[in-house]
Amino acid sequence: ALLDLSGVHQVKGTWMGSITLPCTYTPSEGFTQETLSWSMERDYSTSTVFRRDDSGDHILLSRFRSRVGVPKHSPGDASLLIENLEIPDSGHYTCQVTWRSKNNSLITKELTTIVKVVKVAVTKPVIRAGKLGLTVPAGARTSLTCVASGSPPISYRWFRSSPGRKAQLLSSQAELAWDSLRLSDAGMYYCEAENR
């Protein structure tokens, strides 16, 4: 079990979120880590994402630049952190570590983890309630914004409700804006948010 890499078989990440692909070993006397690399296989082609050697850390795929990293000062931890996950980041990732022993022989071990990037779990939109009641001088510019959380895409509609009349659709945007308020704009407004 000397210098065995441990990790997990599969990691699920959420689109635009971040994940860590664990790859760890117990440092052993007489062995020094020579190189560490992470490669990714997708659609039958393999490319190196990250490499650490005596010249430093290198991110070799431009689309991962500033999105990936490996802990610097924790010996035995070769885990890969990926931020701002994109759907094409899904694939098979292989952690490969090579050590040099005292008698100058090299030992290499590998560990593969499957990464699945999924869109946000499907949830109904929830509208964040704003302050009830807004007093604004006539002639002023103002706007009402509808903020909802839930799985995208979310569409918005603003209505004005008048007692005894059918609600009037005013906007199909998240924001309802007035350039110059008139006294007749006073009333009750409400927002609807809808997703799939």
CSV table of C-alpha atoms in Angstrom, one decimal:
chain,number,residue,atom,x,y,z
A,1,ALA,CA,0.0,0.0,0.0
A,2,LEU,CA,3.1,2.2,-0.1
A,3,LEU,CA,2.5,5.3,-2.2
A,4,ASP,CA,-1.0,4.4,-3.3
A,5,LEU,CA,-3.3,7.2,-4.6
A,6,SER,CA,-6.7,7.4,-3.1
A,7,GLY,CA,-9.7,9.2,-4.4
A,8,VAL,CA,-13.2,8.6,-5.6
A,9,HIS,CA,-14.7,6.9,-8.6
A,10,GLN,CA,-17.1,9.7,-9.6
A,11,VAL,CA,-17.8,13.4,-8.7
A,12,LYS,CA,-20.9,15.4,-9.7
A,13,GLY,CA,-20.6,19.1,-10.1
A,14,THR,CA,-23.2,21.8,-10.7
A,15,TRP,CA,-22.8,24.1,-13.7
A,16,MET,CA,-21.0,27.3,-12.8
A,17,GLY,CA,-20.2,25.8,-9.3
A,18,SER,CA,-16.9,24.3,-8.2
A,19,ILE,CA,-15.7,20.8,-7.4
A,20,THR,CA,-12.6,19.0,-6.0
A,21,LEU,CA,-11.3,15.8,-7.5
A,22,PRO,CA,-9.6,14.0,-4.6
A,23,CYS,CA,-6.2,12.5,-5.2
A,24,THR,CA,-4.1,11.9,-2.1
A,25,TYR,CA,-1.3,9.7,-0.8
A,26,THR,CA,0.7,9.3,2.4
A,27,PRO,CA,4.1,10.8,1.9
A,28,SER,CA,6.8,8.2,2.5
A,29,GLU,CA,10.4,8.6,3.6
A,30,GLY,CA,12.9,8.0,0.8
A,31,PHE,CA,10.4,9.0,-1.9
A,32,THR,CA,10.1,12.6,-3.3
A,33,GLN,CA,7.3,13.7,-5.6
A,34,GLU,CA,8.9,14.3,-9.0
A,35,THR,CA,5.9,15.2,-11.2
A,36,LEU,CA,2.1,15.4,-10.8
A,37,SER,CA,-0.3,15.7,-13.7
A,38,TRP,CA,-4.0,15.8,-14.3
A,39,SER,CA,-5.2,14.8,-17.8
A,40,MET,CA,-8.7,14.6,-19.1
A,41,GLU,CA,-10.3,12.2,-21.6
A,42,ARG,CA,-13.4,13.3,-23.5
A,43,ASP,CA,-14.7,12.0,-26.9
A,44,TYR,CA,-11.7,9.6,-27.2
A,45,SER,CA,-9.1,12.3,-27.0
A,46,THR,CA,-6.9,12.9,-24.0
A,47,SER,CA,-5.2,16.2,-23.0
A,48,THR,CA,-3.2,17.3,-20.1
A,49,VAL,CA,-5.0,19.9,-18.0
A,50,PHE,CA,-2.4,20.6,-15.2
A,51,ARG,CA,1.2,19.6,-14.6
A,52,ARG,CA,3.5,20.3,-11.6
A,53,ASP,CA,7.2,19.6,-11.9
A,54,ASP,CA,10.5,21.2,-10.7
A,55,SER,CA,9.8,24.3,-12.9
A,56,GLY,CA,6.5,25.0,-11.2
A,57,ASP,CA,2.7,24.7,-12.0
A,58,HIS,CA,1.5,24.7,-15.6
A,59,ILE,CA,-2.1,24.9,-16.8
A,60,LEU,CA,-1.9,23.4,-20.3
A,61,LEU,CA,-5.4,23.8,-21.6
A,62,SER,CA,-6.3,27.4,-22.1
A,63,ARG,CA,-10.0,26.9,-21.3
A,64,PHE,CA,-9.0,25.9,-17.8
A,65,ARG,CA,-6.7,28.8,-17.2
A,66,SER,CA,-7.5,30.5,-13.9
A,67,ARG,CA,-10.1,27.9,-13.2
A,68,VAL,CA,-8.0,25.0,-11.9
A,69,GLY,CA,-5.5,24.5,-9.1
A,70,VAL,CA,-3.8,21.9,-6.9
A,71,PRO,CA,-3.0,22.6,-3.2
A,72,LYS,CA,0.5,24.0,-2.9
A,73,HIS,CA,1.7,23.4,0.6
A,74,SER,CA,0.1,20.2,1.7
A,75,PRO,CA,2.4,17.2,1.0
A,76,GLY,CA,0.5,14.1,-0.2
A,77,ASP,CA,-2.5,16.2,-1.6
A,78,ALA,CA,-2.6,16.2,-5.3
A,79,SER,CA,-6.4,17.0,-5.5
A,80,LEU,CA,-7.6,19.1,-8.4
A,81,LEU,CA,-10.0,22.0,-7.8
A,82,ILE,CA,-12.1,23.2,-10.8
A,83,GLU,CA,-14.1,26.4,-10.5
A,84,ASN,CA,-16.8,27.9,-12.7
A,85,LEU,CA,-17.7,24.5,-14.1
A,86,GLU,CA,-18.8,24.3,-17.7
A,87,ILE,CA,-20.8,21.5,-19.2
A,88,PRO,CA,-17.9,20.4,-21.5
A,89,ASP,CA,-15.8,19.8,-18.3
A,90,SER,CA,-17.5,16.5,-18.0
A,91,GLY,CA,-15.2,13.6,-18.7
A,92,HIS,CA,-12.6,11.1,-17.2
A,93,TYR,CA,-9.8,12.8,-15.2
A,94,THR,CA,-6.6,11.0,-14.4
A,95,CYS,CA,-4.3,12.0,-11.6
A,96,GLN,CA,-0.8,10.7,-12.2
A,97,VAL,CA,2.0,11.1,-9.7
A,98,THR,CA,5.6,10.1,-10.2
A,99,TRP,CA,8.1,9.7,-7.3
A,100,ARG,CA,11.8,9.3,-7.2
A,101,SER,CA,13.3,6.9,-4.7
A,102,LYS,CA,16.7,7.3,-2.9
A,103,ASN,CA,18.3,4.8,-5.4
A,104,ASN,CA,17.0,7.1,-8.2
A,105,SER,CA,14.3,4.7,-9.5
A,106,LEU,CA,10.9,6.2,-10.5
A,107,ILE,CA,7.5,5.0,-9.4
A,108,THR,CA,4.3,6.1,-11.2
A,109,LYS,CA,0.7,5.7,-10.0
A,110,GLU,CA,-2.5,6.7,-11.6
A,111,LEU,CA,-6.1,7.2,-10.4
A,112,THR,CA,-9.1,8.1,-12.6
A,113,THR,CA,-12.3,9.9,-11.6
A,114,ILE,CA,-15.4,10.5,-13.7
A,115,VAL,CA,-16.7,14.0,-13.6
A,116,LYS,CA,-20.3,14.8,-14.5
A,117,VAL,CA,-21.4,18.4,-14.7
A,118,VAL,CA,-25.1,18.9,-14.4
A,119,LYS,CA,-27.3,22.0,-14.8
A,120,VAL,CA,-28.9,23.2,-11.6
A,121,ALA,CA,-31.3,20.8,-10.0
A,122,VAL,CA,-34.8,21.6,-11.2
A,123,THR,CA,-36.6,23.9,-8.8
A,124,LYS,CA,-39.7,26.1,-9.0
A,125,PRO,CA,-39.0,29.9,-9.1
A,126,VAL,CA,-39.2,31.6,-5.8
A,127,ILE,CA,-39.7,35.4,-5.9
A,128,ARG,CA,-37.8,37.4,-3.3
A,129,ALA,CA,-40.4,39.8,-1.9
A,130,GLY,CA,-39.5,43.5,-2.1
A,131,LYS,CA,-40.6,46.2,0.2
A,132,LEU,CA,-44.4,46.6,0.2
A,133,GLY,CA,-45.4,50.1,-0.7
A,134,LEU,CA,-43.2,52.6,-2.5
A,135,THR,CA,-43.8,56.4,-2.5
A,136,VAL,CA,-42.2,58.3,-5.4
A,137,PRO,CA,-42.7,61.9,-6.5
A,138,ALA,CA,-44.5,62.6,-9.8
A,139,GLY,CA,-42.2,63.2,-12.7
A,140,ALA,CA,-39.4,61.0,-11.2
A,141,ARG,CA,-37.8,57.9,-12.8
A,142,THR,CA,-38.3,54.7,-11.0
A,143,SER,CA,-38.3,50.9,-11.6
A,144,LEU,CA,-39.5,47.7,-10.0
A,145,THR,CA,-37.3,44.6,-10.4
A,146,CYS,CA,-38.5,41.1,-10.0
A,147,VAL,CA,-35.8,38.7,-8.5
A,148,ALA,CA,-36.5,35.0,-8.5
A,149,SER,CA,-34.3,32.0,-7.8
A,150,GLY,CA,-34.8,28.6,-9.4
A,151,SER,CA,-33.6,26.6,-12.4
A,152,PRO,CA,-33.0,28.8,-15.5
A,153,PRO,CA,-34.3,29.9,-17.8
A,154,ILE,CA,-36.8,32.0,-15.8
A,155,SER,CA,-39.2,34.4,-17.6
A,156,TYR,CA,-40.9,37.3,-15.9
A,157,ARG,CA,-44.1,39.3,-16.4
A,158,TRP,CA,-45.3,42.5,-14.6
A,159,PHE,CA,-49.0,43.2,-14.2
A,160,ARG,CA,-51.0,46.1,-12.8
A,161,SER,CA,-54.1,45.0,-11.0
A,162,SER,CA,-57.1,47.2,-10.7
A,163,PRO,CA,-60.1,46.3,-8.6
A,164,GLY,CA,-62.9,44.7,-10.6
A,165,ARG,CA,-60.8,44.7,-13.8
A,166,LYS,CA,-58.7,42.1,-15.5
A,167,ALA,CA,-55.0,42.5,-14.6
A,168,GLN,CA,-53.1,44.4,-17.3
A,169,LEU,CA,-49.8,43.0,-18.6
A,170,LEU,CA,-47.2,45.7,-18.6
A,171,SER,CA,-43.8,44.1,-19.3
A,172,SER,CA,-42.2,40.7,-20.1
A,173,GLN,CA,-38.9,41.7,-18.5
A,174,ALA,CA,-37.6,41.3,-15.0
A,175,GLU,CA,-37.7,45.1,-14.7
A,176,LEU,CA,-40.6,47.5,-15.0
A,177,ALA,CA,-39.4,51.1,-15.5
A,178,TRP,CA,-40.9,54.5,-15.7
A,179,ASP,CA,-39.1,57.5,-17.2
A,180,SER,CA,-41.5,60.1,-15.7
A,181,LEU,CA,-44.1,59.0,-13.2
A,182,ARG,CA,-47.6,60.4,-13.6
A,183,LEU,CA,-50.2,60.5,-10.7
A,184,SER,CA,-52.2,57.9,-12.7
A,185,ASP,CA,-49.4,55.4,-12.3
A,186,ALA,CA,-50.3,54.9,-8.7
A,187,GLY,CA,-51.7,51.5,-8.0
A,188,MET,CA,-51.0,47.8,-7.3
A,189,TYR,CA,-48.3,46.0,-9.4
A,190,TYR,CA,-47.3,42.4,-9.2
A,191,CYS,CA,-44.7,40.1,-10.8
A,192,GLU,CA,-45.0,36.5,-12.1
A,193,ALA,CA,-41.9,34.3,-12.6
A,194,GLU,CA,-42.1,31.1,-14.6
A,195,ASN,CA,-39.7,28.4,-15.7
A,196,ARG,CA,-40.0,25.1,-17.4
